[in-house]
Amino acid sequence: MEQGKSAFIQSRQAQAIYANAIPSASGILIIAAASAYGLSDAVPAPLLSLWTIWMLCTALLRIRLRQQYLGAADRERTPAVWTHHFTINTALAGIGWGGLCLLLPHTQGAVYQSAIILILLGVMGASVPLLSAYLPAFIASSMPSALILPLMLVTQLQETALLLTGAMILFLTLIYYITVKSSRDRIRGYTLEHEKNTLLERLNAEVERRRLTQDQLEYHQKHLEHLIEERTLQLEQSNRELNREIEERKQTQQALQVSEERFRIAGKAAYDLIFEWDVAAGSIEWHGDIDGILHYPTGEVSATLHTWLERIHPDDIDAYREIIERYRSATDPLRLQHRVRHHDGGYRHWSNHAIPILDGQGRPSRWIGVCTDITEQIEHQRQLEYAAHHDILTNLPNRILLADRLQQALTQAERRHARLMVAYLDLDGFKEINDAHGHSIGDHLLINLASRLHEILREGDTIARLGGDEFVLVLLDVQEGNERASLLRRILDTTSQPVVIDDKPLQVSGSLGVTVYPQPHEVNADQLLRQADQAMYQAKLLGKNRYHLFDTEHDQDLRGHQEHLLRIYQGMVKEEFILHYQPKVNMHSGELIGVEALVRWQHPQEGVLPPSFFLPAIAEQPFAIELGEWVIDQALTQVDIWLQAGHTIPVSVNIGAYQLQQPEFITRLRKLLAAHPRVDPGLLELEVLETSALADIYKASRIMHACQKIGVRFALDDFGTGYSSLAYLKHLPAATLKIDRTFVRDMLDDPDDLAILEGIIGMAAAFRRRVIAEGVESVAHGDLLLKLGCDLAQGYSIAHPMPPGQLLKWVAGWHPHPSWTRRRRIDRDHLSLLFAAIEHRAWVRHIEEYLGGVREAPPELRHTACRFGLWLTGEAQQEYGGHTEYTAILSLHQQVHETGRSICRDHEQNRPERAREALTGLRALRDTLLQRLDRLSRQPHGETPGDHSTAPPDAPSKRPPIH
């Protein structure tokens, strides 16, 4: 079959090139005649005549060859002969065209030389459609010119030789690329035509075979009718025997099907998949639905060995490839464990076991093997390891894991030259609660306190339970001074907050012993725990509900702090501080509204250090004023540079409380502005922390009003984290409120944060202040902010802080996400839908946390009893009951709860694999329900069929309770 296809393609190529023989020969005649006439004054006559005669003979020979081809009766059987003849003819033509290149030295005028070059280029360009059907013919025709012409250009032209030669080579490369592509396209078309003809022949043969079969059936039918007429008496007996035979065959077939089904079930119980690996072909064949098992579309994984290897975990692929190479010749049984990517993005653990089929030389020709999903066994092993290293009651690390974490923290602190703090916490009054209310209540109190303490820790910190009411905290990168005191006080405050259990408010306090690392003398992990334990007992002796620092060498600590301050000051003197700029944009329009200047320390040994490394240490130091003024001066200098480049970019600078409340702050600010006369003071914005920078609100208000008079604007940074936000808005003339990133970060899953955001945005609108959100780290964050009416934002999904030299390039390439440009503020009457969407996310997240062991109990699983369901069948029904989307949401919500119940049941019955598989479906239902809620929110309010009520424009939005 392969030879037939090759002959067919060559036949079609011969037809194509001979079909173009007359146009190509005519072109040769016309060009040869025109060239002979046009070059007669520039080229010696003998040479020109000899070349013209050669070309005319070539053209006539081509015409003659075409006549012979058309007259040949066997041309379809011998296409290779005719394509060979034509290739020889094109080679003769190519020699002729190459000979024309040799006439360049005999021409002096640039016009004639250009004419020869253009003739050759035109001939090669015209050869593409005429000869691309058969690539050897094109190469034979164009190769002499392609080789000789650049050589002649280099040798004959001086000033422009290199340029013309480069352009010539580029042109020739393009011609050859187009020809090769055209030839491949034609061959592909001939192949499809051959396959179509082959299929038609097969279909015709099949039709003929079926016709013959039909004739035979008709003949047998007539013969049967004749037998029926002759053997009427035997008909009943024959029918009974035939029916009995049919029944026996049915029973045999059913027994075979049952046997096959038993075999399939037995095989499925033994393994998940069978595979065959062909060593020579390098292909893999699957016996089983691998695509379905991994939830991919049919053929996406099973297509080739390459598509299978693409799903292997990146950390396992190298070992997997080494195994493949080794077992091309090895014959011992193959055993391998690896991870395979599921369609949901997660990875499954698989175990492979295969044996070889050997050829006559004792080498493996094929490998037959089975794949088994061992994810459940791996997860069970991990659960056992987790139980061995965690406290059963609180799920916190136990003493064993604490020792490992503490040792790792010590190693990390040594490598990073960072500080480490170990805190030993003992509860005050816990024994009395245990004695009065029982151990069950005491256990619940410990669980609640452990959860609270874990939530206030930062990423990388560790809290462990040693037993009873004793906890140990390992805190990383804690700076001395205010940061350390604030963190320890927060731990004590969290411990002393009341806990309500069975309607009983219970309260304990904590005694906290603290030690730090490194110390002047070398200490290990056990010594640090003993130091913290001793300090804890000292805290109890001093009155409880307090912390006590283990005093290693107080003077040494003080000198270390002074050395740190000195090094920061030296960094300022040595000009090691730099500014990065983070853009602030309008997410809807894409407009750049300004940048925030952020200081960095370019430490010669430590690299670029963030502000947290040095700003807390100098917060109350006079040096903070010097550094703050340096930042303002550098920011104004950069604004001036951008202005000279034609870009007006406002800049904002963070101002600390210590600097803002200096008596000469206004005078110093005027001097800084005067040093940059081209910069409008309105391009400078000072950001003041709401929480700590405004200890004296009235003094701050006077300073801010004075700054406004000279044109400088103010913004309240981290707005919403303080305790007097309304008072700030009333007394402080800040034009902009910056929403703290902690509210933005969790608003997609936390209805409380969403409520705070909505309140801040509404408060800003009421006080006529501009609001900008920090910490926009995903497209979804931006979408939700735009729905709430907050268009201005900054964050990593927009841009990271960058050096000033990169900003203009970023601005040139910046475009907002398409969904942001289409997003509109949600109708206030639809705000309840927005809260419903977030609460539904929170409910699904609660299920996920229950499966992961983060929560001890699942959420409300009855769709009629959960708070979202109560809202859906109550207020939502009154608002949207007539919408088709509302009906769909009701059904989807019920499906979500049915799926959630199934997941929790599988989890409780120790079927984690089924629970995880169903979780994928739950997430899909969640996404569909959220899409329905979004579409419902875009419906014009008041168009619900049968609902003609209207709400006052300022009526408060109805929000469903938190799910």
PDB file of C-alpha atoms in Angstrom, residues 50 65 168 229 847 946:
ATOM      1  CA  LEU A  50      25.435  31.415 -27.408  1.00  0.00           C
ATOM      2  CA  LEU A  65       9.205  16.513 -23.829  1.00  0.00           C
ATOM      3  CA  MET A 168      19.981  38.299  -2.061  1.00  0.00           C
ATOM      4  CA  GLU A 229     -43.120 -26.745   0.111  1.00  0.00           C
ATOM      5  CA  ILE A 847     -15.956  21.507  53.597  1.00  0.00           C
ATOM      6  CA  GLY A 946     -44.716  40.029  39.209  1.00  0.00           C
TER       7      GLY A 946
END
